[in-house]
Amino acid sequence: MITEQESGLSSAAYAALRDGSGPPQYQYLLQRRNLKFDTEVSGDRLETALFDVASDGTYFYVAVIEENELRVKLFTIATQTWVAGYETAGTSPSPSVGPVFGNAQTLFYVNTDGDVIRATTSDNWATSSDTTWVDISAEGISIYMMGAADSSSVYLAEWLSSYNTRFHYATSGNVVNSDIYWPHKITGMDALHVDAEQGEAYDHDLIVISSILPYQFGLRVKGSEVQTDALERSGMVAFKSRSGMFSDHWIVDQFDDSGSSQYRKYPHLSLITNDYGSDLIACVCYGKDGSSSYNYGASRLYFSADGEGWSLEHVIPTSGYTRGMSLQRVGDYAFLIDPQGCLVSYSTELTGHIADAIQIDISERVSQSGISDTGIRSTKTQLLNAADWKDTSILSSENTFSLTVKLGVYYSGSTHYVTVSREIVDMITRAESSPEKRVNILSRSMASLLTDRVRAPHVRENEAQVLGADNFWDNTGTGYGGLRHTAAIQGYWSTDNNILKLRSNNKIGVAITTFNTSIWSGSIQARVAWASNDNSEYVGLIFREFDEDNYYAVVYEQLTDKIHLTKYRAAQPENIANSPTLSWSLTGVNYMKVVYRYSKVIIYTSHDGENWTYSFSAILPGESTSNYLSPAQVPIEIGGAGYLGKGYSAEDTWEWEWDEGPDPIEPPETPPPSDDGGGGGGSIPGGGGGGEYGSILAAFNFISGTNEIGTFIGRATTLSESTTWIKTHAGLPLTASFDMPPAIHHMDLDPFNPDAAFLVFREFDDLDSTDDFIFYNPDWRNGGTWQGLLRIDVLRNITGQAALNKVSDVSISLAQAGLLYVGVHYTGAYNHIVRIAGYGSNISYSPMLRFSDTQIDLKTFDWGTYPISIACGNVSPNKVWVVGQSNSFGNAPPVGRWVTDDFTALSGPYWEPDVEIDSWIRPVAIINPYRKSSGAYNDDTELYLVDSQRTDDGDSGTVARSTDGGDTYTDWTHTGPDGYVPPEAYRDRAEFPFEVGEAWYYRDYNVIKSFPTSTPTNPTVYTIPGVPTDNDGPVIGWHGRVGWFYIGSRSGPEGTMMMATKDANSGEWTDVTGDAWDYIPYNLFTNPGAYMVRCTPHWTE
Amino acid sequence: MPIQFKDVFVYDTNPAITLEEVYKLRSNFAGIFDFKFDSLVDDSLDDLSDWSDNRGVWVADGTAVGTATATGVSWDYGELWHDEDTPSSFKIFAYLNENAVDGSCILFRGNGTTQYYLLEINQDDCGFYHYNDGTITTLSKMDPYDIDLTGPGEVELAVWQQEYSEYALDRYLFMSFRFNDRLVLSAKHNLVGGVPDLKWGLGASVGGIGRWDAVRIPDLSQIIVWSSLDPGETPMSSIERAIGDRVVTHFVRGSGELRAFKPKATSVTYTVPSTQQLKEETEEWDSREALSHVRVNYASGAVEAFDEDMLEQYGHRFQEFYNADIYHETEAYEEALAILRRSKEQMRRYTVALRNVGWLLETDDHVLLPSGDHILVDGLQIIVGEAIRTAVQGRKYAYT
């Protein structure tokens, strides 16, 4: 019953209504319901998404960045006109970060220094001469998007090198770094302060972003093959924040098949006061729906009362306005506004207020009306249509109409109404039976919105929290009844006495729980136990599992006594983080728990499964680009959770055909498989190289017997048996001034540009000032032209060594796109590291302090006479590791790193000489292995030290691996076989084993050896015999791709080149040299194996 | 010994969704943003009239503040029990006034004296525990790491029971704690020892202070496993799938608010003045849908309910219902009783015509007719013209 309080009447008037003690009254109001933005007031036609809008009731203020200024443009609401010109609210704004209003008097922007500036005007922006600016800088935060909730709260989006967006909350002088690491680059963001009355007990801020959402993995048929595909999902999500503590998210809208023709971007939030109920939060964005051929773009208007539940969007045709707009309602009008212009509509009940101009009182025309309420209230209203009233009323227009029915009583000298029904008109019928003319209106209550007016164009699901507990109780007694909630993915599993056991003996086992196989953020915990303390066993939990080759693992490894967080893509492990030493080896039974939320992972441990202790946390890599990516490249954000282990089992009665497993994720179409050695591109730096998984061959030569660089750099355009070679030497000095035999020391492919390559020379003497010794070819794959990158006079200038004319060693390491470090060893027992920024474009050089044996005294060695090796991870571009090389096994080499915040100043860099890496490592080179097979081409977390002789056993070489990019000196773990001898161990280009599929491969003179990636420490090494040398000449280079190897060899200085492949399974080496050679081969490269997703492992042979 | 796993617990961070929230989300999608829901408990804690303290000292004046009795026993929590039981599956929304001092607790699924579960929120950690006659068992306790538990803030406790089979080893109680709309901690407990009771209350740990501002348990508190709105589907279709065979009344009010509630015994909403009743009245008895025995199949079993009066009067009239979203036997039995009662109500229908009054009424209002009959409103027919007349359609009020 409509209560007295709800009626809004006095007690006496309500009693008169209730008891029927006064004459009945009624009022029928008819209104237009739809918004119709049919008035356009053009602005500057400035098409930009970097804007924001605020209103003080007199003006709309539109902030934009234009001509290096922050400008505020004014729209006079009363006259619905733009004010000519603009007001300047700030200078030197960042051109890439949009300004945002906190309120009508407060504007936030980012300046070119990256500082957040709050510009405030005391009255309004029409007279902005009183503007004050306050730096509320979030120092060190690289902001690319903002959203302001009010005059003191602004939310910042930071793009991290881990390809995650991290959100921050900034107030005056205080920045709260949220723990939201969103694994995508967002395409829009806004914030809004919401008062306590609006659905919550406490004030909070609402943040809405538009973004890619977790990809959906599925299968599709292409030709005769079933391929894995990643379906892009995108949409908008909302967070609540209280002082920077973010809630979990709510979906505003989402699409399972998004792309360039299906998306939502540039959300703008506003609060709409509502005469008829709760105030509304409006979110306007630009969006498209459809296919690439047929799609429809328009502004989309969503409403919510609390930020949790959102309406089906109203699609507002706004042709030409494609960068999102802001909805404002002032008085009788609703406005959609952006810098391009302002669209105006009468306000209807949808925007919380009905303009008088679109509402009429039809009470006097009502001849009869019946309201029926049997589930959905509906009303039939018969109106008198004398003088064809309908044709001149609002009913003559093509619109949606609402009917408000008020019933009441005449009491105590006035009429008292109560709204008994707000309905939407279904039908209008004009009927004439002379002489009577009528209009019949059929309408239904708002319940019709639920029953038939609104239908979902896309799935909108709300999965309640799924929890699953498994005690592996076997109600069948068979050993398998306990697997009711477990799906074995790999290996042999059974249950026994309420325990899940991995029965496969010393083989990897993977299983998942079936309670929920599609978890985005969640947790799994279990008690784990292993068999033997001396069997190199490991056991742990997996999450975001797609198949047996793709998941994240949190695994306790006996050997290291640590928990390792590892990403597996296409069966390739990529270590992300590790726990401290746990001292678990002897206890045998422990509990592990992993909590993952967006890209943040927290690992807890426990000894009882009840009291959990924080162990460590890490950030998972996100998505590097907002462009379409192949399935092998997208982050796996949703998937199953379960178990992983490998250990001894005496009951291994079931064998798995290890070599016949299903294929892992492979790229479907981008790039298309071909054998042309080119094309592609892609978005992974250096990856996407086309060809047959990116295989490109290069051979280059020097002219024997002379002191000149050869005339030929070879580029193979096919990997078939008729290899054709194309000269690619344009720009190289055909006749050098060097008087020593020149050496193309090595060729490096640019991991950030798949078309580009470097050539590095060394060991030349009597250099002229104009001689270059590093060349760069930005379009090498297509031929291109070599450009000198570092010239001797530049080196002289920045080193201060005016007489420098000999460079005896060069080592380069690429930190980021356009950022190169060059380690140079030269005459005078000096080494320098030169930082080259902007190679290929606006190049600049920065010196680092030179060092010699007196400056680096990490260990005693003959520093000055031996070359250096440098490496850096792209995640820490200001850290450069340096390895000096020993002159014998007896002398330990130095290892250290440079760290600086400012390479442009000589005083900036500093050396960290007083820390030591693990003493067992005796490195000869340090390598950032850009060449990765797991898709992470320029892996930023792994750094390898090639070790020629382990000091803990005296005569065994190996490889040390840092899993955090060398950030932790003691984070080096033994990787690779004992006895490993780098092929060029005593040179500065010591090689790291080449990773293909499930194994690492390395050349040991005339054989190839391999060991499995699954046992990185002290693995069993297998030998692949028969390196193809027709005349026992030296192998000059080799590389691998999926299932194949390429070997280059030559027979002496005047010999010929033989190219050979070997089927990795069983084939013989085959000569695929192709056309005749008229030059002397020097080395061989392939495009690094970004797509070398799997190679049938040799190590099982 | 091979590699082993045991005692596994997995969950996602989605919020548990009640039937009330399904109504809200789907109605929001349709463009309806105002609601009138009932509550089992909606207490601003101005006083303790609906509460009784079992241990400790409690006062309330808009904030309930409790302390435990200093017994020196760590498990001797201060307990403040509410008079109203929870359903087996429910959410409690509570506002934590502040948490500057450790020890605010919510007690649930207990017997009010010797057995209960509790959520304890401290500044730096939180945990779920099971108290059983002097023994406290930790179910899960952890430092939530990134989450600031210092109040004020909104606490949402979801508790529900799931049974994978009819065996006790497959019966679990799940509980999840969210703070300011963010999942903090979930826990499980294998209910091998039986199904716990339904008392709930507030608590304070020993040495701590419980400090709560307001609490609410929705009337439509049942937790729904899944709700979706599929392409082309209407919001009401999605709501009805969530309701299943539950007896729930919903309608959109004239103001545009959506009203939804579980029918329950009510006092008379409106007494029709005898002077206002027109001489147009029907009373209809229809035994075609009479039921005396119903079976409700729920997620892990089935319950049977009988009505002795109906058995005597109409014999054995059986019908079977299904509701896979119900995971608890008690909840299923309550639904069976509601179905029997609805059957009894709908056997006898009334229509009365009223002069000038009656249009303030709404669905399921309890109306006392001049004849002395009690009816629940099923529908209205309002004729507007020179006069306003209302025909009220109703069914028998069958609560006793």
Coordinates of C-alpha atoms in Angstrom, one line a residue, chain A residues 1-2 6 14 17-20 22 24-26 28 179 200-202 240 242 245-248 250 276-278 280 303-306 308-312 368-375 377 407-408 418-422 446-447 449-452 454-473 484-485 493 497-503 513 515-516 519 521-531 537-540 591 593 597 600 602 604 609-612 614 617 641 643-644 646-649, chain B residues 1-17 21 23-34 36 95-97 129 137-149 152-154 158 160 162 164-165 167 169-170 172 174-176 178-183 185-188 190 213 223-237 239 250-258 269-270 273 275-276 355-363 365 378-388 393:
Chain A
M1 CA 0.0 0.0 0.0
I2 CA 1.2 3.5 -0.8
E6 CA 5.3 7.8 0.4
Y14 CA -4.1 10.9 3.4
L17 CA -7.9 9.5 0.5
R18 CA -7.8 6.2 2.4
D19 CA -11.3 6.6 3.7
G20 CA -12.9 8.0 0.6
G22 CA -13.6 13.6 -0.2
P24 CA -12.1 12.0 -6.1
Q25 CA -9.7 13.8 -8.4
Y26 CA -7.4 12.7 -11.2
Y28 CA -3.1 12.5 -16.4
D179 CA 47.5 -2.6 -5.8
E200 CA 26.7 3.2 0.3
A201 CA 27.1 4.2 3.9
Y202 CA 30.3 6.1 3.2
K240 CA 35.0 2.0 -6.2
R242 CA 37.9 4.8 -0.7
M245 CA 41.8 1.4 -1.8
F246 CA 40.1 -0.1 -4.8
S247 CA 37.2 -2.4 -4.7
D248 CA 36.9 -5.4 -6.9
W250 CA 31.9 -4.4 -11.7
Y276 CA 11.7 10.8 -9.7
G277 CA 14.0 8.7 -7.6
S278 CA 17.7 8.1 -6.9
L280 CA 21.8 8.8 -11.4
F303 CA 23.0 4.9 -16.2
S304 CA 23.6 3.5 -12.7
A305 CA 22.5 4.4 -9.3
D306 CA 25.4 3.0 -7.4
E308 CA 27.5 -1.6 -9.5
G309 CA 24.4 -2.2 -11.7
W310 CA 24.4 -0.5 -15.1
S311 CA 21.6 -0.1 -17.6
L312 CA 21.5 -1.2 -21.1
Q368 CA -12.7 7.2 -19.6
S369 CA -9.8 5.3 -18.2
G370 CA -9.2 1.9 -16.8
I371 CA -6.2 0.8 -14.9
S372 CA -5.6 -2.9 -14.6
D373 CA -3.1 -4.3 -12.3
T374 CA -2.7 -8.1 -12.5
G375 CA 1.1 -8.4 -12.5
R377 CA -0.1 -2.4 -14.3
L407 CA -5.3 10.1 -8.4
G408 CA -6.4 12.2 -5.4
V418 CA -0.7 10.7 -5.4
T419 CA 1.2 9.3 -8.3
V420 CA -0.3 5.8 -8.8
S421 CA 1.3 4.9 -12.0
R422 CA 4.2 5.9 -14.3
M446 CA 7.8 0.4 -15.9
A447 CA 7.6 -3.3 -15.3
L449 CA 11.0 -2.6 -19.2
L450 CA 11.7 -5.9 -17.4
T451 CA 9.4 -8.1 -19.4
D452 CA 9.8 -7.1 -23.0
V454 CA 14.6 -4.3 -22.9
R455 CA 16.5 -7.2 -24.2
A456 CA 20.2 -7.9 -23.8
P457 CA 22.3 -7.5 -27.0
H458 CA 25.3 -9.1 -25.3
V459 CA 25.5 -11.6 -22.6
R460 CA 25.6 -10.0 -19.1
E461 CA 26.5 -12.5 -16.6
N462 CA 27.0 -12.3 -12.9
E463 CA 28.7 -15.3 -11.7
A464 CA 28.4 -15.6 -7.9
Q465 CA 31.6 -16.5 -6.1
V466 CA 32.5 -20.1 -6.8
L467 CA 34.2 -21.9 -4.0
G468 CA 35.3 -25.5 -4.0
A469 CA 36.7 -27.6 -1.3
D470 CA 38.2 -31.0 -2.1
N471 CA 39.1 -33.6 0.5
F472 CA 39.6 -36.2 -2.3
W473 CA 37.2 -38.5 -0.6
R484 CA 35.4 -36.3 -8.8
H485 CA 36.5 -32.7 -8.8
W493 CA 46.8 -39.3 -10.9
N497 CA 43.1 -42.2 1.8
N498 CA 41.8 -38.7 1.0
I499 CA 45.0 -37.7 -0.8
L500 CA 45.6 -36.8 -4.4
K501 CA 48.7 -38.5 -5.6
L502 CA 50.8 -38.1 -8.7
R503 CA 51.6 -41.6 -9.8
T513 CA 40.2 -28.8 -10.1
F515 CA 35.0 -26.5 -9.5
N516 CA 35.8 -23.5 -11.7
I519 CA 39.0 -18.0 -12.9
S521 CA 41.1 -13.4 -10.0
G522 CA 41.0 -15.9 -7.2
S523 CA 43.0 -18.3 -5.0
I524 CA 44.0 -21.9 -4.6
Q525 CA 45.5 -23.5 -1.6
A526 CA 46.6 -27.0 -0.8
R527 CA 48.7 -29.1 1.4
V528 CA 51.6 -30.4 -0.6
A529 CA 54.1 -33.2 0.1
W530 CA 56.9 -34.8 -1.9
A531 CA 58.6 -38.1 -1.9
E537 CA 61.4 -33.0 -6.9
Y538 CA 59.0 -30.1 -7.2
V539 CA 55.4 -29.6 -6.3
G540 CA 53.0 -26.7 -6.4
Y591 CA 50.8 -25.7 2.8
K593 CA 48.3 -20.6 -1.1
R597 CA 44.1 -10.5 -8.6
K600 CA 49.3 -9.1 -8.9
I602 CA 50.7 -13.0 -3.6
Y604 CA 51.4 -17.4 1.3
G609 CA 46.7 -24.7 6.5
E610 CA 45.0 -22.4 8.9
N611 CA 47.4 -19.6 9.7
W612 CA 48.9 -18.2 6.6
Y614 CA 53.0 -13.9 3.5
S617 CA 54.5 -11.3 -4.3
A641 CA 43.6 -23.8 -11.1
Y643 CA 48.3 -29.0 -9.3
L644 CA 51.8 -29.5 -10.7
K646 CA 57.3 -34.1 -10.5
G647 CA 58.7 -36.7 -8.2
Y648 CA 59.4 -40.3 -7.5
S649 CA 56.5 -42.8 -7.6
Chain B
M1 CA 55.7 -41.7 -1.5
P2 CA 54.6 -39.9 -4.6
I3 CA 53.9 -36.2 -4.9
Q4 CA 50.7 -35.5 -2.8
F5 CA 48.0 -32.9 -2.5
K6 CA 45.4 -32.6 0.2
D7 CA 42.9 -30.3 1.8
V8 CA 42.4 -28.2 -1.4
F9 CA 40.4 -25.0 -1.4
V10 CA 39.9 -22.9 -4.5
Y11 CA 37.8 -19.8 -5.1
D12 CA 37.4 -16.8 -7.3
T13 CA 36.9 -13.2 -6.1
N14 CA 33.4 -12.7 -7.5
P15 CA 31.0 -11.5 -4.9
A16 CA 28.4 -13.9 -3.7
I17 CA 25.1 -12.8 -5.2
E21 CA 21.0 -8.5 -5.9
Y23 CA 16.6 -8.3 -8.8
K24 CA 18.7 -5.2 -8.5
L25 CA 21.2 -5.9 -11.3
R26 CA 18.6 -7.0 -13.8
S27 CA 16.3 -4.1 -13.0
N28 CA 19.2 -1.7 -13.3
F29 CA 19.8 -3.2 -16.8
A30 CA 16.2 -2.5 -17.6
G31 CA 16.5 1.1 -16.4
I32 CA 14.9 0.7 -13.0
F33 CA 17.0 2.1 -10.2
D34 CA 14.7 2.3 -7.2
K36 CA 11.7 -1.5 -2.0
Y95 CA 29.1 -1.1 9.1
L96 CA 32.3 -1.2 11.0
N97 CA 32.5 2.0 12.9
Y129 CA 37.1 -19.5 13.3
T137 CA 39.5 -23.9 15.6
T138 CA 41.1 -21.6 13.1
L139 CA 39.6 -22.1 9.7
S140 CA 41.7 -19.5 7.9
K141 CA 43.7 -16.5 9.3
M142 CA 45.9 -14.2 7.3
D143 CA 47.3 -10.8 6.9
P144 CA 45.4 -9.5 3.8
Y145 CA 48.6 -7.7 2.8
D146 CA 47.3 -5.0 0.4
I147 CA 44.0 -4.3 2.2
D148 CA 43.6 -1.7 4.9
L149 CA 41.1 -3.1 7.5
P152 CA 35.2 2.8 8.9
G153 CA 34.0 0.5 6.2
E154 CA 31.4 -1.8 5.0
A158 CA 28.4 -14.2 2.9
W160 CA 26.3 -20.6 2.5
Q162 CA 27.0 -26.7 -0.3
Y164 CA 28.3 -32.3 -3.3
S165 CA 26.4 -35.4 -2.3
Y167 CA 27.2 -37.7 2.5
L169 CA 32.0 -35.7 3.9
D170 CA 30.7 -33.8 0.9
Y172 CA 30.8 -27.8 3.4
F174 CA 31.6 -21.6 2.9
M175 CA 32.2 -18.1 4.2
S176 CA 33.5 -15.0 2.5
R178 CA 34.4 -8.5 1.8
F179 CA 35.5 -5.1 3.0
N180 CA 34.5 -2.1 1.1
D181 CA 33.4 -4.2 -1.8
R182 CA 36.6 -6.2 -2.0
L183 CA 37.1 -9.8 -1.2
L185 CA 39.2 -13.8 2.9
S186 CA 37.2 -16.9 2.2
A187 CA 37.2 -20.1 4.2
K188 CA 35.6 -23.5 4.3
N190 CA 33.7 -29.6 6.2
D213 CA 27.1 0.9 13.4
I223 CA 22.8 -16.8 -2.5
I224 CA 22.4 -17.6 -6.1
V225 CA 25.0 -19.7 -7.8
W226 CA 24.8 -18.1 -11.2
S227 CA 22.8 -15.4 -12.9
S228 CA 23.1 -14.4 -16.5
L229 CA 21.3 -12.3 -19.0
D230 CA 21.7 -14.0 -22.4
P231 CA 21.6 -12.2 -25.7
G232 CA 18.0 -11.5 -26.6
E233 CA 16.8 -12.4 -23.2
T234 CA 14.7 -10.0 -21.1
P235 CA 15.7 -9.1 -17.6
M236 CA 12.6 -10.7 -16.1
S237 CA 13.4 -14.0 -17.8
I239 CA 15.2 -13.0 -12.7
H250 CA 7.5 -9.0 -7.1
F251 CA 6.0 -6.1 -8.9
V252 CA 6.8 -2.5 -10.0
R253 CA 5.0 0.1 -8.0
G254 CA 3.3 3.1 -9.4
S255 CA 6.3 5.2 -8.5
G256 CA 8.6 3.1 -10.6
E257 CA 10.2 1.2 -7.7
L258 CA 10.6 -2.5 -7.9
T269 CA -2.7 -3.3 5.8
Y270 CA -6.1 -1.8 5.1
P273 CA -14.8 0.8 5.5
T275 CA -19.5 2.3 3.7
Q276 CA -17.1 2.1 0.8
R355 CA -16.2 3.2 -4.0
N356 CA -13.5 5.9 -4.2
V357 CA -11.0 3.9 -2.2
G358 CA -8.7 1.0 -2.7
W359 CA -6.4 2.4 -5.3
L360 CA -3.7 2.9 -2.7
L361 CA -3.5 -0.8 -2.4
E362 CA -0.7 -2.9 -3.9
T363 CA 0.0 -6.6 -4.6
D365 CA -1.4 -6.2 0.8
D378 CA -3.8 -10.2 -6.2
G379 CA -4.8 -7.4 -8.5
L380 CA -6.7 -4.1 -9.0
Q381 CA -9.0 -2.8 -11.6
I382 CA -9.4 1.0 -11.3
I383 CA -12.0 2.8 -13.3
V384 CA -11.4 6.5 -13.6
G385 CA -14.3 8.7 -14.7
E386 CA -16.8 10.8 -12.9
A387 CA -16.0 8.6 -9.9
I388 CA -13.0 6.4 -9.2
Q393 CA -9.0 -9.1 -6.6

